[in-house]
Amino acid sequence: MNVPLSPRAFRLVDGGSKLVGLVAIAAALNGAAAPHSLAVGLAGFVVGVGTAFLSPREAPSDADRGDDSAFASATDTDADDGLPRRPLTSLATRLWRSRLARLGGALWLSAFGVAAAGVALRAAGSYRLAATLFGASGPLGLVGILGIAAGGGWLALASRRE
C-alpha cells in the first residue's frame, strides 16, 4: 500500500515505528506494563511490523520531470522487474537464497514467539515456566542471528570466489 510520504520521510516513520514497537515489547517483557503486558507486547509487535506492508509514494514519471533524469532512473533499477533498487531489499533477497540464513531467520523469529509465550504465561501466573521460556528465548535468538550472519558470510565468500 502506498502512503503519501517521500522515501526519506517514510524511512523516518519506519524507523520510528520499529523503535516504538521494540520499546513496547521490552516494556511487556520487563513487566513495566504489568497488568497489560500481553496487550502492550502484541501492540508493539503490530506497530513494529506494520510498516513492512507499506511503501512510500512512487516518484513522478520521467515525462513529468522535464529533465534528463530518465537516464539516471533507468540505471537505478533492477533488470528483473524494473522497480527501483533498495539496498536492504536486495540484501534480503540474496540472504533468502541461503538455507542457513533462512533457518537462522526462522530461529530468530521463533525466539520472539517463545518470549511471547513467556509473557502470556507470566500474565496467567505461571512464573516458573515463564522464566524458563524467557531463558530459552535469548539463546534461541542468538543462534538465529549467528545463523543469519553465517549464511551471509557464506554468500559473501561464494561471491568473492566467482
mmCIF file of N, CA, C and O in Angstrom, residues 87-158:
data_model
loop_
_atom_site.group_PDB
_atom_site.id
_atom_site.type_symbol
_atom_site.label_atom_id
_atom_site.label_comp_id
_atom_site.label_asym_id
_atom_site.label_seq_id
_atom_site.Cartn_x
_atom_site.Cartn_y
_atom_site.Cartn_z
ATOM 1 N N PRO A 87 18.644 -1.160 -1.269
ATOM 2 C CA PRO A 87 19.768 -1.972 -0.789
ATOM 3 C C PRO A 87 19.354 -3.059 0.194
ATOM 4 O O PRO A 87 19.806 -4.188 0.090
ATOM 5 N N LEU A 88 18.476 -2.749 1.138
ATOM 6 C CA LEU A 88 18.085 -3.758 2.115
ATOM 7 C C LEU A 88 17.231 -4.845 1.486
ATOM 8 O O LEU A 88 17.331 -6.010 1.855
ATOM 9 N N THR A 89 16.397 -4.482 0.527
ATOM 10 C CA THR A 89 15.577 -5.477 -0.142
ATOM 11 C C THR A 89 16.442 -6.421 -0.966
ATOM 12 O O THR A 89 16.229 -7.631 -0.964
ATOM 13 N N SER A 90 17.435 -5.893 -1.664
ATOM 14 C CA SER A 90 18.304 -6.771 -2.446
ATOM 15 C C SER A 90 19.161 -7.643 -1.533
ATOM 16 O O SER A 90 19.429 -8.797 -1.845
ATOM 17 N N LEU A 91 19.573 -7.110 -0.381
ATOM 18 C CA LEU A 91 20.318 -7.922 0.582
ATOM 19 C C LEU A 91 19.442 -9.048 1.114
ATOM 20 O O LEU A 91 19.883 -10.197 1.205
ATOM 21 N N ALA A 92 18.201 -8.735 1.442
ATOM 22 C CA ALA A 92 17.289 -9.764 1.934
ATOM 23 C C ALA A 92 17.025 -10.817 0.874
ATOM 24 O O ALA A 92 16.941 -12.010 1.181
ATOM 25 N N THR A 93 16.935 -10.403 -0.383
ATOM 26 C CA THR A 93 16.724 -11.361 -1.472
ATOM 27 C C THR A 93 17.918 -12.298 -1.603
ATOM 28 O O THR A 93 17.756 -13.506 -1.768
ATOM 29 N N ARG A 94 19.109 -11.747 -1.509
ATOM 30 C CA ARG A 94 20.302 -12.597 -1.584
ATOM 31 C C ARG A 94 20.391 -13.517 -0.377
ATOM 32 O O ARG A 94 20.752 -14.687 -0.504
ATOM 33 N N LEU A 95 20.084 -13.000 0.818
ATOM 34 C CA LEU A 95 20.142 -13.845 2.011
ATOM 35 C C LEU A 95 19.092 -14.947 1.969
ATOM 36 O O LEU A 95 19.300 -16.019 2.523
ATOM 37 N N TRP A 96 17.952 -14.678 1.338
ATOM 38 C CA TRP A 96 16.892 -15.670 1.279
ATOM 39 C C TRP A 96 17.329 -16.903 0.491
ATOM 40 O O TRP A 96 16.830 -17.994 0.702
ATOM 41 N N ARG A 97 18.306 -16.755 -0.386
ATOM 42 C CA ARG A 97 18.805 -17.896 -1.163
ATOM 43 C C ARG A 97 19.603 -18.868 -0.298
ATOM 44 O O ARG A 97 19.745 -20.026 -0.645
ATOM 45 N N SER A 98 20.120 -18.393 0.823
ATOM 46 C CA SER A 98 20.923 -19.240 1.698
ATOM 47 C C SER A 98 20.016 -20.016 2.648
ATOM 48 O O SER A 98 19.242 -19.439 3.401
ATOM 49 N N ARG A 99 20.131 -21.313 2.620
ATOM 50 C CA ARG A 99 19.325 -22.157 3.502
ATOM 51 C C ARG A 99 19.686 -21.921 4.967
ATOM 52 O O ARG A 99 18.815 -21.913 5.833
ATOM 53 N N LEU A 100 20.963 -21.680 5.231
ATOM 54 C CA LEU A 100 21.407 -21.414 6.597
ATOM 55 C C LEU A 100 20.828 -20.093 7.116
ATOM 56 O O LEU A 100 20.391 -20.007 8.264
ATOM 57 N N ALA A 101 20.779 -19.076 6.277
ATOM 58 C CA ALA A 101 20.206 -17.788 6.682
ATOM 59 C C ALA A 101 18.699 -17.918 6.901
ATOM 60 O O ALA A 101 18.151 -17.309 7.829
ATOM 61 N N ARG A 102 18.010 -18.697 6.084
ATOM 62 C CA ARG A 102 16.571 -18.920 6.289
ATOM 63 C C ARG A 102 16.318 -19.638 7.601
ATOM 64 O O ARG A 102 15.405 -19.293 8.335
ATOM 65 N N LEU A 103 17.139 -20.639 7.901
ATOM 66 C CA LEU A 103 16.999 -21.347 9.167
ATOM 67 C C LEU A 103 17.282 -20.417 10.338
ATOM 68 O O LEU A 103 16.558 -20.420 11.340
ATOM 69 N N GLY A 104 18.314 -19.589 10.214
ATOM 70 C CA GLY A 104 18.619 -18.622 11.263
ATOM 71 C C GLY A 104 17.497 -17.627 11.459
ATOM 72 O O GLY A 104 17.147 -17.277 12.588
ATOM 73 N N GLY A 105 16.905 -17.157 10.365
ATOM 74 C CA GLY A 105 15.773 -16.241 10.468
ATOM 75 C C GLY A 105 14.575 -16.889 11.140
ATOM 76 O O GLY A 105 13.886 -16.263 11.947
ATOM 77 N N ALA A 106 14.333 -18.153 10.826
ATOM 78 C CA ALA A 106 13.229 -18.863 11.467
ATOM 79 C C ALA A 106 13.484 -19.033 12.966
ATOM 80 O O ALA A 106 12.573 -18.867 13.781
ATOM 81 N N LEU A 107 14.718 -19.352 13.334
ATOM 82 C CA LEU A 107 15.047 -19.467 14.761
ATOM 83 C C LEU A 107 14.921 -18.130 15.476
ATOM 84 O O LEU A 107 14.419 -18.049 16.596
ATOM 85 N N TRP A 108 15.375 -17.060 14.816
ATOM 86 C CA TRP A 108 15.303 -15.732 15.417
ATOM 87 C C TRP A 108 13.845 -15.325 15.638
ATOM 88 O O TRP A 108 13.486 -14.824 16.695
ATOM 89 N N LEU A 109 12.994 -15.564 14.637
ATOM 90 C CA LEU A 109 11.581 -15.237 14.792
ATOM 91 C C LEU A 109 10.907 -16.126 15.827
ATOM 92 O O LEU A 109 10.040 -15.666 16.572
ATOM 93 N N SER A 110 11.295 -17.386 15.888
ATOM 94 C CA SER A 110 10.689 -18.264 16.892
ATOM 95 C C SER A 110 11.095 -17.860 18.297
ATOM 96 O O SER A 110 10.346 -18.093 19.250
ATOM 97 N N ALA A 111 12.247 -17.220 18.450
ATOM 98 C CA ALA A 111 12.636 -16.717 19.772
ATOM 99 C C ALA A 111 11.639 -15.680 20.267
ATOM 100 O O ALA A 111 11.315 -15.626 21.460
ATOM 101 N N PHE A 112 11.119 -14.845 19.351
ATOM 102 C CA PHE A 112 10.089 -13.890 19.742
ATOM 103 C C PHE A 112 8.807 -14.607 20.147
ATOM 104 O O PHE A 112 8.122 -14.195 21.070
ATOM 105 N N GLY A 113 8.466 -15.678 19.448
ATOM 106 C CA GLY A 113 7.286 -16.453 19.817
ATOM 107 C C GLY A 113 7.435 -17.105 21.178
ATOM 108 O O GLY A 113 6.493 -17.135 21.970
ATOM 109 N N VAL A 114 8.632 -17.620 21.467
ATOM 110 C CA VAL A 114 8.884 -18.229 22.777
ATOM 111 C C VAL A 114 8.785 -17.166 23.870
ATOM 112 O O VAL A 114 8.191 -17.399 24.927
ATOM 113 N N ALA A 115 9.351 -15.988 23.609
ATOM 114 C CA ALA A 115 9.258 -14.906 24.597
ATOM 115 C C ALA A 115 7.818 -14.447 24.769
ATOM 116 O O ALA A 115 7.389 -14.146 25.894
ATOM 117 N N ALA A 116 7.048 -14.397 23.688
ATOM 118 C CA ALA A 116 5.638 -14.009 23.789
ATOM 119 C C ALA A 116 4.851 -15.034 24.594
ATOM 120 O O ALA A 116 3.964 -14.678 25.386
ATOM 121 N N ALA A 117 5.171 -16.316 24.426
ATOM 122 C CA ALA A 117 4.525 -17.351 25.242
ATOM 123 C C ALA A 117 4.886 -17.164 26.712
ATOM 124 O O ALA A 117 4.050 -17.363 27.603
ATOM 125 N N GLY A 118 6.126 -16.751 26.975
ATOM 126 C CA GLY A 118 6.527 -16.451 28.351
ATOM 127 C C GLY A 118 5.753 -15.287 28.928
ATOM 128 O O GLY A 118 5.371 -15.302 30.111
ATOM 129 N N VAL A 119 5.503 -14.263 28.118
ATOM 130 C CA VAL A 119 4.697 -13.122 28.576
ATOM 131 C C VAL A 119 3.283 -13.578 28.904
ATOM 132 O O VAL A 119 2.717 -13.197 29.936
ATOM 133 N N ALA A 120 2.713 -14.413 28.042
ATOM 134 C CA ALA A 120 1.353 -14.895 28.277
ATOM 135 C C ALA A 120 1.288 -15.749 29.538
ATOM 136 O O ALA A 120 0.356 -15.616 30.343
ATOM 137 N N LEU A 121 2.278 -16.608 29.735
ATOM 138 C CA LEU A 121 2.282 -17.445 30.937
ATOM 139 C C LEU A 121 2.525 -16.626 32.194
ATOM 140 O O LEU A 121 1.957 -16.914 33.248
ATOM 141 N N ARG A 122 3.347 -15.604 32.068
ATOM 142 C CA ARG A 122 3.596 -14.740 33.223
ATOM 143 C C ARG A 122 2.328 -13.985 33.603
ATOM 144 O O ARG A 122 2.019 -13.812 34.783
ATOM 145 N N ALA A 123 1.577 -13.542 32.600
ATOM 146 C CA ALA A 123 0.311 -12.864 32.865
ATOM 147 C C ALA A 123 -0.706 -13.815 33.472
ATOM 148 O O ALA A 123 -1.555 -13.399 34.271
ATOM 149 N N ALA A 124 -0.610 -15.099 33.118
ATOM 150 C CA ALA A 124 -1.525 -16.103 33.668
ATOM 151 C C ALA A 124 -1.111 -16.557 35.059
ATOM 152 O O ALA A 124 -1.880 -17.218 35.751
ATOM 153 N N GLY A 125 0.104 -16.220 35.486
ATOM 154 C CA GLY A 125 0.544 -16.554 36.832
ATOM 155 C C GLY A 125 1.500 -17.726 36.915
ATOM 156 O O GLY A 125 1.881 -18.131 38.010
ATOM 157 N N SER A 126 1.903 -18.304 35.808
ATOM 158 C CA SER A 126 2.848 -19.411 35.807
ATOM 159 C C SER A 126 4.261 -18.854 35.658
ATOM 160 O O SER A 126 4.823 -18.810 34.575
ATOM 161 N N TYR A 127 4.837 -18.442 36.779
ATOM 162 C CA TYR A 127 6.116 -17.733 36.740
ATOM 163 C C TYR A 127 7.299 -18.633 36.437
ATOM 164 O O TYR A 127 8.241 -18.227 35.766
ATOM 165 N N ARG A 128 7.290 -19.855 36.907
ATOM 166 C CA ARG A 128 8.424 -20.753 36.693
ATOM 167 C C ARG A 128 8.578 -21.111 35.214
ATOM 168 O O ARG A 128 9.671 -21.033 34.662
ATOM 169 N N LEU A 129 7.483 -21.478 34.554
ATOM 170 C CA LEU A 129 7.554 -21.811 33.142
ATOM 171 C C LEU A 129 7.848 -20.565 32.305
ATOM 172 O O LEU A 129 8.582 -20.632 31.323
ATOM 173 N N ALA A 130 7.312 -19.424 32.730
ATOM 174 C CA ALA A 130 7.599 -18.177 32.020
ATOM 175 C C ALA A 130 9.086 -17.853 32.090
ATOM 176 O O ALA A 130 9.695 -17.450 31.102
ATOM 177 N N ALA A 131 9.695 -18.037 33.256
ATOM 178 C CA ALA A 131 11.128 -17.778 33.400
ATOM 179 C C ALA A 131 11.942 -18.736 32.545
ATOM 180 O O ALA A 131 12.956 -18.349 31.948
ATOM 181 N N THR A 132 11.504 -19.986 32.458
ATOM 182 C CA THR A 132 12.186 -20.953 31.612
ATOM 183 C C THR A 132 12.106 -20.546 30.142
ATOM 184 O O THR A 132 13.100 -20.619 29.412
ATOM 185 N N LEU A 133 10.930 -20.094 29.710
ATOM 186 C CA LEU A 133 10.781 -19.664 28.317
ATOM 187 C C LEU A 133 11.598 -18.410 28.027
ATOM 188 O O LEU A 133 12.192 -18.288 26.959
ATOM 189 N N PHE A 134 11.621 -17.467 28.975
ATOM 190 C CA PHE A 134 12.459 -16.278 28.784
ATOM 191 C C PHE A 134 13.929 -16.669 28.681
ATOM 192 O O PHE A 134 14.666 -16.134 27.861
ATOM 193 N N GLY A 135 14.348 -17.602 29.517
ATOM 194 C CA GLY A 135 15.739 -18.064 29.474
ATOM 195 C C GLY A 135 16.081 -18.773 28.180
ATOM 196 O O GLY A 135 17.201 -18.692 27.690
ATOM 197 N N ALA A 136 15.102 -19.463 27.584
ATOM 198 C CA ALA A 136 15.350 -20.174 26.328
ATOM 199 C C ALA A 136 15.295 -19.236 25.118
ATOM 200 O O ALA A 136 15.952 -19.485 24.106
ATOM 201 N N SER A 137 14.535 -18.158 25.219
ATOM 202 C CA SER A 137 14.370 -17.287 24.055
ATOM 203 C C SER A 137 15.656 -16.539 23.709
ATOM 204 O O SER A 137 15.931 -16.303 22.532
ATOM 205 N N GLY A 138 16.445 -16.178 24.699
ATOM 206 C CA GLY A 138 17.697 -15.457 24.437
ATOM 207 C C GLY A 138 18.686 -16.264 23.610
ATOM 208 O O GLY A 138 19.125 -15.817 22.545
ATOM 209 N N PRO A 139 19.065 -17.460 24.075
ATOM 210 C CA PRO A 139 19.988 -18.275 23.271
ATOM 211 C C PRO A 139 19.420 -18.678 21.916
ATOM 212 O O PRO A 139 20.149 -18.753 20.926
ATOM 213 N N LEU A 140 18.112 -18.914 21.847
ATOM 214 C CA LEU A 140 17.495 -19.266 20.579
ATOM 215 C C LEU A 140 17.619 -18.115 19.581
ATOM 216 O O LEU A 140 17.977 -18.316 18.416
ATOM 217 N N GLY A 141 17.381 -16.897 20.033
ATOM 218 C CA GLY A 141 17.543 -15.731 19.175
ATOM 219 C C GLY A 141 18.987 -15.519 18.774
ATOM 220 O O GLY A 141 19.286 -15.147 17.638
ATOM 221 N N LEU A 142 19.906 -15.757 19.708
ATOM 222 C CA LEU A 142 21.330 -15.599 19.404
ATOM 223 C C LEU A 142 21.787 -16.611 18.362
ATOM 224 O O LEU A 142 22.514 -16.264 17.423
ATOM 225 N N VAL A 143 21.341 -17.850 18.472
ATOM 226 C CA VAL A 143 21.684 -18.864 17.477
ATOM 227 C C VAL A 143 21.095 -18.479 16.119
ATOM 228 O O VAL A 143 21.737 -18.643 15.077
ATOM 229 N N GLY A 144 19.886 -17.911 16.124
ATOM 230 C CA GLY A 144 19.283 -17.460 14.874
ATOM 231 C C GLY A 144 20.082 -16.353 14.224
ATOM 232 O O GLY A 144 20.317 -16.360 13.020
ATOM 233 N N ILE A 145 20.518 -15.378 15.016
ATOM 234 C CA ILE A 145 21.324 -14.282 14.478
ATOM 235 C C ILE A 145 22.653 -14.802 13.954
ATOM 236 O O ILE A 145 23.125 -14.382 12.895
ATOM 237 N N LEU A 146 23.259 -15.730 14.664
ATOM 238 C CA LEU A 146 24.509 -16.324 14.189
ATOM 239 C C LEU A 146 24.292 -17.092 12.883
ATOM 240 O O LEU A 146 25.150 -17.087 11.997
ATOM 241 N N GLY A 147 23.145 -17.746 12.748
ATOM 242 C CA GLY A 147 22.831 -18.448 11.504
ATOM 243 C C GLY A 147 22.675 -17.490 10.336
ATOM 244 O O GLY A 147 23.158 -17.749 9.229
ATOM 245 N N ILE A 148 22.016 -16.358 10.583
ATOM 246 C CA ILE A 148 21.870 -15.349 9.529
ATOM 247 C C ILE A 148 23.236 -14.799 9.133
ATOM 248 O O ILE A 148 23.553 -14.652 7.945
ATOM 249 N N ALA A 149 24.062 -14.493 10.140
ATOM 250 C CA ALA A 149 25.398 -13.966 9.858
ATOM 251 C C ALA A 149 26.257 -14.993 9.126
ATOM 252 O O ALA A 149 26.992 -14.652 8.186
ATOM 253 N N ALA A 150 26.165 -16.261 9.527
ATOM 254 C CA ALA A 150 26.950 -17.293 8.858
ATOM 255 C C ALA A 150 26.475 -17.484 7.416
ATOM 256 O O ALA A 150 27.293 -17.650 6.498
ATOM 257 N N GLY A 151 25.161 -17.450 7.205
ATOM 258 C CA GLY A 151 24.642 -17.567 5.836
ATOM 259 C C GLY A 151 25.077 -16.398 4.973
ATOM 260 O O GLY A 151 25.449 -16.570 3.808
ATOM 261 N N GLY A 152 25.062 -15.192 5.529
ATOM 262 C CA GLY A 152 25.532 -14.025 4.791
ATOM 263 C C GLY A 152 27.014 -14.092 4.514
ATOM 264 O O GLY A 152 27.478 -13.727 3.427
ATOM 265 N N GLY A 153 27.788 -14.552 5.488
ATOM 266 C CA GLY A 153 29.221 -14.714 5.277
ATOM 267 C C GLY A 153 29.522 -15.748 4.216
ATOM 268 O O GLY A 153 30.430 -15.566 3.390
ATOM 269 N N TRP A 154 28.770 -16.830 4.228
ATOM 270 C CA TRP A 154 28.955 -17.868 3.216
ATOM 271 C C TRP A 154 28.661 -17.330 1.829
ATOM 272 O O TRP A 154 29.394 -17.601 0.869
ATOM 273 N N LEU A 155 27.584 -16.541 1.701
ATOM 274 C CA LEU A 155 27.258 -15.939 0.406
ATOM 275 C C LEU A 155 28.335 -14.943 -0.029
ATOM 276 O O LEU A 155 28.671 -14.862 -1.206
ATOM 277 N N ALA A 156 28.874 -14.186 0.920
ATOM 278 C CA ALA A 156 29.929 -13.230 0.589
ATOM 279 C C ALA A 156 31.179 -13.953 0.103
ATOM 280 O O ALA A 156 31.814 -13.530 -0.869
ATOM 281 N N LEU A 157 31.547 -15.036 0.775
ATOM 282 C CA LEU A 157 32.696 -15.806 0.331
ATOM 283 C C LEU A 157 32.470 -16.429 -1.035
ATOM 284 O O LEU A 157 33.370 -16.452 -1.878
ATOM 285 N N ALA A 158 31.272 -16.925 -1.260
ATOM 286 C CA ALA A 158 30.958 -17.543 -2.551
ATOM 287 C C ALA A 158 30.996 -16.498 -3.669
ATOM 288 O O ALA A 158 31.459 -16.796 -4.785
#
